Short mmCIF file of C-alpha atoms and ligand atoms in Angstrom, two decimals:
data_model
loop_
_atom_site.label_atom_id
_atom_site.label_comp_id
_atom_site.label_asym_id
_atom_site.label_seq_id
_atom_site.Cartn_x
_atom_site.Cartn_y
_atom_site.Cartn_z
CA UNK A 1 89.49 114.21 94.15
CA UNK A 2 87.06 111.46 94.90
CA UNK A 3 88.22 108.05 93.29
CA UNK A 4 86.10 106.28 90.64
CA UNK A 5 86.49 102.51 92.64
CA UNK A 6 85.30 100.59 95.31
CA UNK A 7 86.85 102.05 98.04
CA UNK A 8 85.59 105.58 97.86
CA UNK A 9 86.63 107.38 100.66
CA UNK A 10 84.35 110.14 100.40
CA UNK A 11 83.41 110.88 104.13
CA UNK A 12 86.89 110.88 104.81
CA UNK A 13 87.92 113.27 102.40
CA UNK A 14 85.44 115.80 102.94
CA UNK A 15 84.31 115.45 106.50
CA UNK A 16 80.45 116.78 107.28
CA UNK A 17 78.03 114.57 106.10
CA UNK A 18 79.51 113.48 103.10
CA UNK A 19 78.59 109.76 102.22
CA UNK A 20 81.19 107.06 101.11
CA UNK A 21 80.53 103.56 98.72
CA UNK A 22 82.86 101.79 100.88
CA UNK A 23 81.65 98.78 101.31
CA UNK A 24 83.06 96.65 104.30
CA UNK A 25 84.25 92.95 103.40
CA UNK A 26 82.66 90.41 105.87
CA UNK A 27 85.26 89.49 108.24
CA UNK A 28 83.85 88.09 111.77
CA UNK A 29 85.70 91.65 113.19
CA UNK A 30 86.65 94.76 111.90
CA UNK A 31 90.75 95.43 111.79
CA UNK A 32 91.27 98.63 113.67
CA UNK A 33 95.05 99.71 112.95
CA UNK A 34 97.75 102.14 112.87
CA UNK A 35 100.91 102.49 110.67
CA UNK A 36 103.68 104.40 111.94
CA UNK A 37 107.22 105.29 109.91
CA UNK A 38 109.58 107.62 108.41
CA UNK A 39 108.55 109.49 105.64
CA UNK A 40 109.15 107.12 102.30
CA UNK A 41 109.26 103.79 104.34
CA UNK A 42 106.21 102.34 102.51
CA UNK A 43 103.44 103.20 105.22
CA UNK A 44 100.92 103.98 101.92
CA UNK A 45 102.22 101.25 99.92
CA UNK A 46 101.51 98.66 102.42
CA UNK A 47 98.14 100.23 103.28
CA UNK A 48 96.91 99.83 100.05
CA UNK A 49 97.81 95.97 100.50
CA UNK A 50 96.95 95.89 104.64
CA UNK A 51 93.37 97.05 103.05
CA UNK A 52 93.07 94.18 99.99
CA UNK A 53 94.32 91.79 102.53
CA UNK A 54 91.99 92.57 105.56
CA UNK A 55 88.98 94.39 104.06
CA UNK A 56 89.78 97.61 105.87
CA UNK A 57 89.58 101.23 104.71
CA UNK A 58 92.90 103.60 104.32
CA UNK A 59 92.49 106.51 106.10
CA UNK A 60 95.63 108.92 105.33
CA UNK A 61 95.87 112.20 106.61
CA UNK A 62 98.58 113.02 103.80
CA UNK A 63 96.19 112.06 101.60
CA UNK A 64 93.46 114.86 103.00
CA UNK A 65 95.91 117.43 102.19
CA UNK A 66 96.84 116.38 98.80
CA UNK A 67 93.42 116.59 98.06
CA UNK A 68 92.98 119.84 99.39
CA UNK A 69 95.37 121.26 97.01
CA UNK A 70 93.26 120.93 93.95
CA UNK A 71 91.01 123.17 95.68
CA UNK A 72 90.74 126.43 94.36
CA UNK A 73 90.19 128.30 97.50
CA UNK A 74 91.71 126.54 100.19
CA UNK A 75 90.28 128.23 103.79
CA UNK A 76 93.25 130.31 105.36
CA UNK A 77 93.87 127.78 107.77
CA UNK A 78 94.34 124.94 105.59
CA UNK A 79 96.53 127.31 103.17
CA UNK A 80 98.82 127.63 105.61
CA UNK A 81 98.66 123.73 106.72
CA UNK A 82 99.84 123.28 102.83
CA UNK A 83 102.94 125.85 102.76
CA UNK A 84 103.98 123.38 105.95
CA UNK A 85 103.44 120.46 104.07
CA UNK A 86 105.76 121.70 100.99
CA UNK A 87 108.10 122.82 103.37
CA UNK A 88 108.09 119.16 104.98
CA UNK A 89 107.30 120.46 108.70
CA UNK A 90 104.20 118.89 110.29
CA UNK A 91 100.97 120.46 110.21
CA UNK A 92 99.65 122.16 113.58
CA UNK A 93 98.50 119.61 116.22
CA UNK A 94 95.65 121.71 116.81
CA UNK A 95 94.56 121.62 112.87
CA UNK A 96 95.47 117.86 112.52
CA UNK A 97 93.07 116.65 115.44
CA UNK A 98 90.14 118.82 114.59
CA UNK A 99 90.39 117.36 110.93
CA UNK A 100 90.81 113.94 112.27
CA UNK A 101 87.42 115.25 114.98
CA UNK A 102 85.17 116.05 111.95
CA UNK A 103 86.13 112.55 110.33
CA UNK A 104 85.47 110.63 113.85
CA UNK A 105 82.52 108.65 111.81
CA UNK A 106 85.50 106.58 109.94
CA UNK A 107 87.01 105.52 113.36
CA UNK A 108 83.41 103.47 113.69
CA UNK A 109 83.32 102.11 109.73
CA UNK A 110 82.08 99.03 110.00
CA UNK A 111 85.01 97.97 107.62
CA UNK A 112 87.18 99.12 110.98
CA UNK A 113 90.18 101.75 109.65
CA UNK A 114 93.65 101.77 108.77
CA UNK A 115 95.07 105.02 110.28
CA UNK A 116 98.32 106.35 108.08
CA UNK A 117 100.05 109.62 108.82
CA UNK A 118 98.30 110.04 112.18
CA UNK A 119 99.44 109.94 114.74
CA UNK A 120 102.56 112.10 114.51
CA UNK A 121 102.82 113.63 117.73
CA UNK A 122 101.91 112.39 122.03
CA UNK A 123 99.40 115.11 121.93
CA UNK A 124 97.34 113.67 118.86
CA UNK A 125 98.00 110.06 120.15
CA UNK A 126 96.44 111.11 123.56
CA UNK A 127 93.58 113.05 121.06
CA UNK A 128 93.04 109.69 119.38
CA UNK A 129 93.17 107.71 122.37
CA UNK A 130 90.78 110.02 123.77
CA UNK A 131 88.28 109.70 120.37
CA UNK A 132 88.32 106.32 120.59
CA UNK A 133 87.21 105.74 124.32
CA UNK A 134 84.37 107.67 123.41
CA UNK A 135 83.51 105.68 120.81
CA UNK A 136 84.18 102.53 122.53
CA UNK A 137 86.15 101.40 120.02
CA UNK A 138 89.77 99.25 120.81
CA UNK A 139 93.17 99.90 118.88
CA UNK A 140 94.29 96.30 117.43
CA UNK A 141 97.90 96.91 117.05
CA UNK A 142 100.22 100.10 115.63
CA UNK A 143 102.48 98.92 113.34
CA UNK A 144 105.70 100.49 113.04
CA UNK A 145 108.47 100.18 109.96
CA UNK A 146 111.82 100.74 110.30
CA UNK A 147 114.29 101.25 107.36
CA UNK A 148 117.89 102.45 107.11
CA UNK A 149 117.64 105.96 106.10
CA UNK A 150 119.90 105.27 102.95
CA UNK A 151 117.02 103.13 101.79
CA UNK A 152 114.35 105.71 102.41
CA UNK A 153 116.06 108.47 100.60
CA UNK A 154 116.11 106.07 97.82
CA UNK A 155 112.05 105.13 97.96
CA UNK A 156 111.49 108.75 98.32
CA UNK A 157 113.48 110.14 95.24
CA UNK A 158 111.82 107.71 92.81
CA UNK A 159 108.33 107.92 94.07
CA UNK A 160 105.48 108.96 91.57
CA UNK A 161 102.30 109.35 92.64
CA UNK A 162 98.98 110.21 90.50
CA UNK A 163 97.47 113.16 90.55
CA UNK A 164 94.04 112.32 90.12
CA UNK A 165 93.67 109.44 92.38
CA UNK A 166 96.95 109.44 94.54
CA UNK A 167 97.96 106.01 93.40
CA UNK A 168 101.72 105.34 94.45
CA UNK A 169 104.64 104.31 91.92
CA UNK A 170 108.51 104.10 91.83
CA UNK A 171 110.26 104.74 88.96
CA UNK A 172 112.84 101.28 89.48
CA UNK A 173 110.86 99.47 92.12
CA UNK A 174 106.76 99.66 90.64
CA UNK A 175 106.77 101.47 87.43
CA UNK A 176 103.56 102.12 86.05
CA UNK A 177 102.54 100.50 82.53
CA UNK A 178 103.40 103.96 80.17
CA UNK A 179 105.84 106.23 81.76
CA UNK A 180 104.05 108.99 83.37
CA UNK A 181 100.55 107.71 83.09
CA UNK A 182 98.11 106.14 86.19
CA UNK A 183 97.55 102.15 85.49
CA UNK A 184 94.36 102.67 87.82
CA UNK A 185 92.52 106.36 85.85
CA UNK A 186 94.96 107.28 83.36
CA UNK A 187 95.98 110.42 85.35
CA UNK A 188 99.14 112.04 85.00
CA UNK A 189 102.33 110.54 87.47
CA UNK A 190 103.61 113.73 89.17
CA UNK A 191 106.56 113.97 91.84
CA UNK A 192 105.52 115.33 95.06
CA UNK A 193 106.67 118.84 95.95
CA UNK A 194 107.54 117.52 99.58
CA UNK A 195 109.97 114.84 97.91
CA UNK A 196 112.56 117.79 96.62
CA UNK A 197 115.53 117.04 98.16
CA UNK A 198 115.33 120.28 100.70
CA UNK A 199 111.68 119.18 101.85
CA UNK A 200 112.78 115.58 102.35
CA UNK A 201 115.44 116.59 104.93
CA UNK A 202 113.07 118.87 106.79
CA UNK A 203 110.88 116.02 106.87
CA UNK A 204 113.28 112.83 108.09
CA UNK A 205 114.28 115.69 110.94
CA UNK A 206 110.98 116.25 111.90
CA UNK A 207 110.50 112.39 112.36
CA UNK A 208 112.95 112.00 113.85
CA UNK A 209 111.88 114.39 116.35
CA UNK A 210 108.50 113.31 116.92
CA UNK A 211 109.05 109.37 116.35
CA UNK A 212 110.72 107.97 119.79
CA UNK A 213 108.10 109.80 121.66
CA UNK A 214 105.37 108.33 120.15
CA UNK A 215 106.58 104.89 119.69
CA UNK A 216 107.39 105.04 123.42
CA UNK A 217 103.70 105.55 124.18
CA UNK A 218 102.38 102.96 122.04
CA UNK A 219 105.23 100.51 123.20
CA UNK A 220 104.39 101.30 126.88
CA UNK A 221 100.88 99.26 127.21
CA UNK A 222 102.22 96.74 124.55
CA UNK A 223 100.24 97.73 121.54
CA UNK A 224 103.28 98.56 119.54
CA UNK A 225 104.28 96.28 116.82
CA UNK A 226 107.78 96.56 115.00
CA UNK A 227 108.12 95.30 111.35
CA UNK A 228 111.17 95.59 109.22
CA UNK A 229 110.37 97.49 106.11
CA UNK A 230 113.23 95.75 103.98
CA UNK A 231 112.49 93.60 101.13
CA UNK A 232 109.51 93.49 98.53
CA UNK A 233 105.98 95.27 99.57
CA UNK A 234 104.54 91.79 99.41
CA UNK A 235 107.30 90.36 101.91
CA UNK A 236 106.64 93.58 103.90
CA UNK A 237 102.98 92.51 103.84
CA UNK A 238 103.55 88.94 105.04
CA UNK A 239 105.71 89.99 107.87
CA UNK A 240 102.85 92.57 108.87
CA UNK A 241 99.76 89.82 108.61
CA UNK A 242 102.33 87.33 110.07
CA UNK A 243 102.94 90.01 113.35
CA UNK A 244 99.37 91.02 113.50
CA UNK A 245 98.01 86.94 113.59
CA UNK A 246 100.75 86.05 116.00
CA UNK A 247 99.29 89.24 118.20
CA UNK A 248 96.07 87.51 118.22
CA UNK A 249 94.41 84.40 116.48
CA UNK A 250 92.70 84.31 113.10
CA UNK A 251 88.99 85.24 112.98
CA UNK A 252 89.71 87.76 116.29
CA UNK A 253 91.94 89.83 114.31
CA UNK A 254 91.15 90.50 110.82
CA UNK A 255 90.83 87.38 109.52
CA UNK A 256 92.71 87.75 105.92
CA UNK A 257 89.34 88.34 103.23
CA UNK A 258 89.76 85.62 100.24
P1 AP5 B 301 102.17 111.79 104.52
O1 AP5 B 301 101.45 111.76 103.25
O2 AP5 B 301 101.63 111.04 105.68
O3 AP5 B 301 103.65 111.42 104.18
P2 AP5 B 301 104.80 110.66 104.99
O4 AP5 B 301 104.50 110.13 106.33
O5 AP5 B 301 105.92 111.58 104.88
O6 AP5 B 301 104.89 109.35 104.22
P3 AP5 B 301 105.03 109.23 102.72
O7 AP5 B 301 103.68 109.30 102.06
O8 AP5 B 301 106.06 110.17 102.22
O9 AP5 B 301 105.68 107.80 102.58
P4 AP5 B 301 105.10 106.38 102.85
O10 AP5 B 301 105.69 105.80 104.08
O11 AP5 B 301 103.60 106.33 102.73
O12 AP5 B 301 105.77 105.63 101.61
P5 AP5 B 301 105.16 105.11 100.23
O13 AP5 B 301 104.30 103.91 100.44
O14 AP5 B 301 104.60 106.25 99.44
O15 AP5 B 301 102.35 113.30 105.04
C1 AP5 B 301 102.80 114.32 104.19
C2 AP5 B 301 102.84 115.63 104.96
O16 AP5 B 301 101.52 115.96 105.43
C3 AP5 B 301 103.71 115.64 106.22
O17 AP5 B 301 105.06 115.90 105.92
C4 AP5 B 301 103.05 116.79 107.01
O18 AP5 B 301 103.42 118.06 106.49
C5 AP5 B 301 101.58 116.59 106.71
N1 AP5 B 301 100.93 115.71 107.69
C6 AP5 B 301 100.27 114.54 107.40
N2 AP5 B 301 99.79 114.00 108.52
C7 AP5 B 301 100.14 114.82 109.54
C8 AP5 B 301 99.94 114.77 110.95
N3 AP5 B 301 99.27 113.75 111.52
N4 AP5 B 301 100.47 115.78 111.72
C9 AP5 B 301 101.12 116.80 111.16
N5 AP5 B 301 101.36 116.89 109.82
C10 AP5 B 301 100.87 115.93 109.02
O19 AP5 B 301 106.50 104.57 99.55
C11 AP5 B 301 107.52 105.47 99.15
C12 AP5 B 301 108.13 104.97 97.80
O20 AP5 B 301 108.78 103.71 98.03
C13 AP5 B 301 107.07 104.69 96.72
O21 AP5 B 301 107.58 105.11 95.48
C14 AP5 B 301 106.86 103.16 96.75
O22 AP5 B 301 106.50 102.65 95.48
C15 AP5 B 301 108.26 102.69 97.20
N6 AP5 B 301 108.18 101.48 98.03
C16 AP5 B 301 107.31 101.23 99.05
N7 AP5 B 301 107.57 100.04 99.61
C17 AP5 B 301 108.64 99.53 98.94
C18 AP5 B 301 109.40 98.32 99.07
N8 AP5 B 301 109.09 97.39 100.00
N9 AP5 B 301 110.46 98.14 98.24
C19 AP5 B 301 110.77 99.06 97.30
N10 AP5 B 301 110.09 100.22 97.12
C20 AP5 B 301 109.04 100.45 97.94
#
């Protein structure tokens, strides 16, 4: 599932010693974020722009497991992460941090990292937490959107996504150019099996669940960062950059990459 651009994730996606092309934009300090949200509030979307905008790599956990159902043999274990996944529960804490252990070279990219779908939980927080004091590397912010649920049924129903190179559509909101058909590597625009109607319930009850927890932890020693997820992507975008500079002044933080 490895992407034919300029931000192949490669190490990411496989884990081991598998290399990536990535190639960090100079900024004077690598961004080192997280995005946190209900399933369908626009965590990926704004990622993909968080990443243009600051130079950083997307690292989605989602993503990992979307790629791992191509595979022809998935291992037991990660067979039985994917019937979760369709079901919309949350993958094993215990499977979730070991993946995220194997890929503990991203955390140090010298492009710094952009951390969507992980956390979930306190106990992978504290896991990351711990990763990242061993690696001496500092958390600039975690980002969290909030949405009225209405709206993120609404995102979630019309979302397409491709199935070659997990590019993200909506049918009203960001068609692609032909109906059905990737504007990035002409794959084919497929609805995800966890955005059924069932699966999506399963999953706004399991955030709900896990969410107060976690953005109680982050709030706690004040790297918590709220941004309303209403409006366009790109107004969602300038209220992130806007948050994040205000946090810290240009050139310390990501200074935007033009
Ligand atoms: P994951 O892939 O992380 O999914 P998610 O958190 O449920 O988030 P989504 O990808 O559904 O939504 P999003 O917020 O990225 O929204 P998007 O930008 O696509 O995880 C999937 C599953 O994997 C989990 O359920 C779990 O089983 C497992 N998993 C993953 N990580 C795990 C972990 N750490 N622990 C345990 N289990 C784990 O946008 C949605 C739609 O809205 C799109 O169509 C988009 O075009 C549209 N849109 C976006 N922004 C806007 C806007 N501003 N205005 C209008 N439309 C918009």
């Amino acid at each position: 599932m490895m992407m034919d651009n300029p931000r192949d994730r490669a190490h990411w996606f496989q884990g081991g010693d598998a290399r990536c092309d990535f190639t960090p934009a100079l900024v004077d300090r690598p961004c080192q974020l997280i995005l946190l949200g209900p399933p369908g509030v626009g965590k990926g979307t704004q990622a993909e722009l968080l990443c243009e905008a600051l130079g950083t790599c997307h690292l989605s956990t989602g993503d990992i497991f979307r790629a791992a159902q191509g595979q022809s043999e998935p291992s037991p274990v990660l067979q039985t992460a994917l019937e979760a996944m369709g079901r919309g529960e949350l993958v094993s804490d215990r499977l979730v941090i070991e993946m995220i252990q194997e890929r503990s070279g991203c955390l140090r990219c010298q492009g710094g990292f952009l951390l969507d779908g992980f956390p979930r939980t306190v106990a992978q927080a504290e896991a990351l937490d711990a990763m990242l004091a061993q690696q001496g590397v500092i958390l600039d912010a975690v980002l969290s959107y909030e949405l009225p649920a209405e709206e993120i049924v609404d995102r979630l129903s019309g979302r397409r996504v491709c199935a070659r190179c997990q590019m993200v559509y909506h049918v009203a909101t960001r068609p692609s150019r032909v109906d059905g058909v990737c504007d990035q590597c002409a794959g084919r625009l497929i609805q995800r099996e966890d955005d059924r109607p069932a699966a999506i319930q399963v999953r706004m009850r399991a955030c709900e669940e896990s969410t107060q927890p976690l953005t109680d932890y982050y709030e706690r020693d004040g790297r918590l960062l709220r941004v309303p997820a209403t409006g366009t992507p790109e107004e969602v975008l300038e209220r992130s950059l806007e948050g994040l500079h205000a946090r810290a002044p240009m050139g310390q933080t990501g200074s935007p990459v033009t």
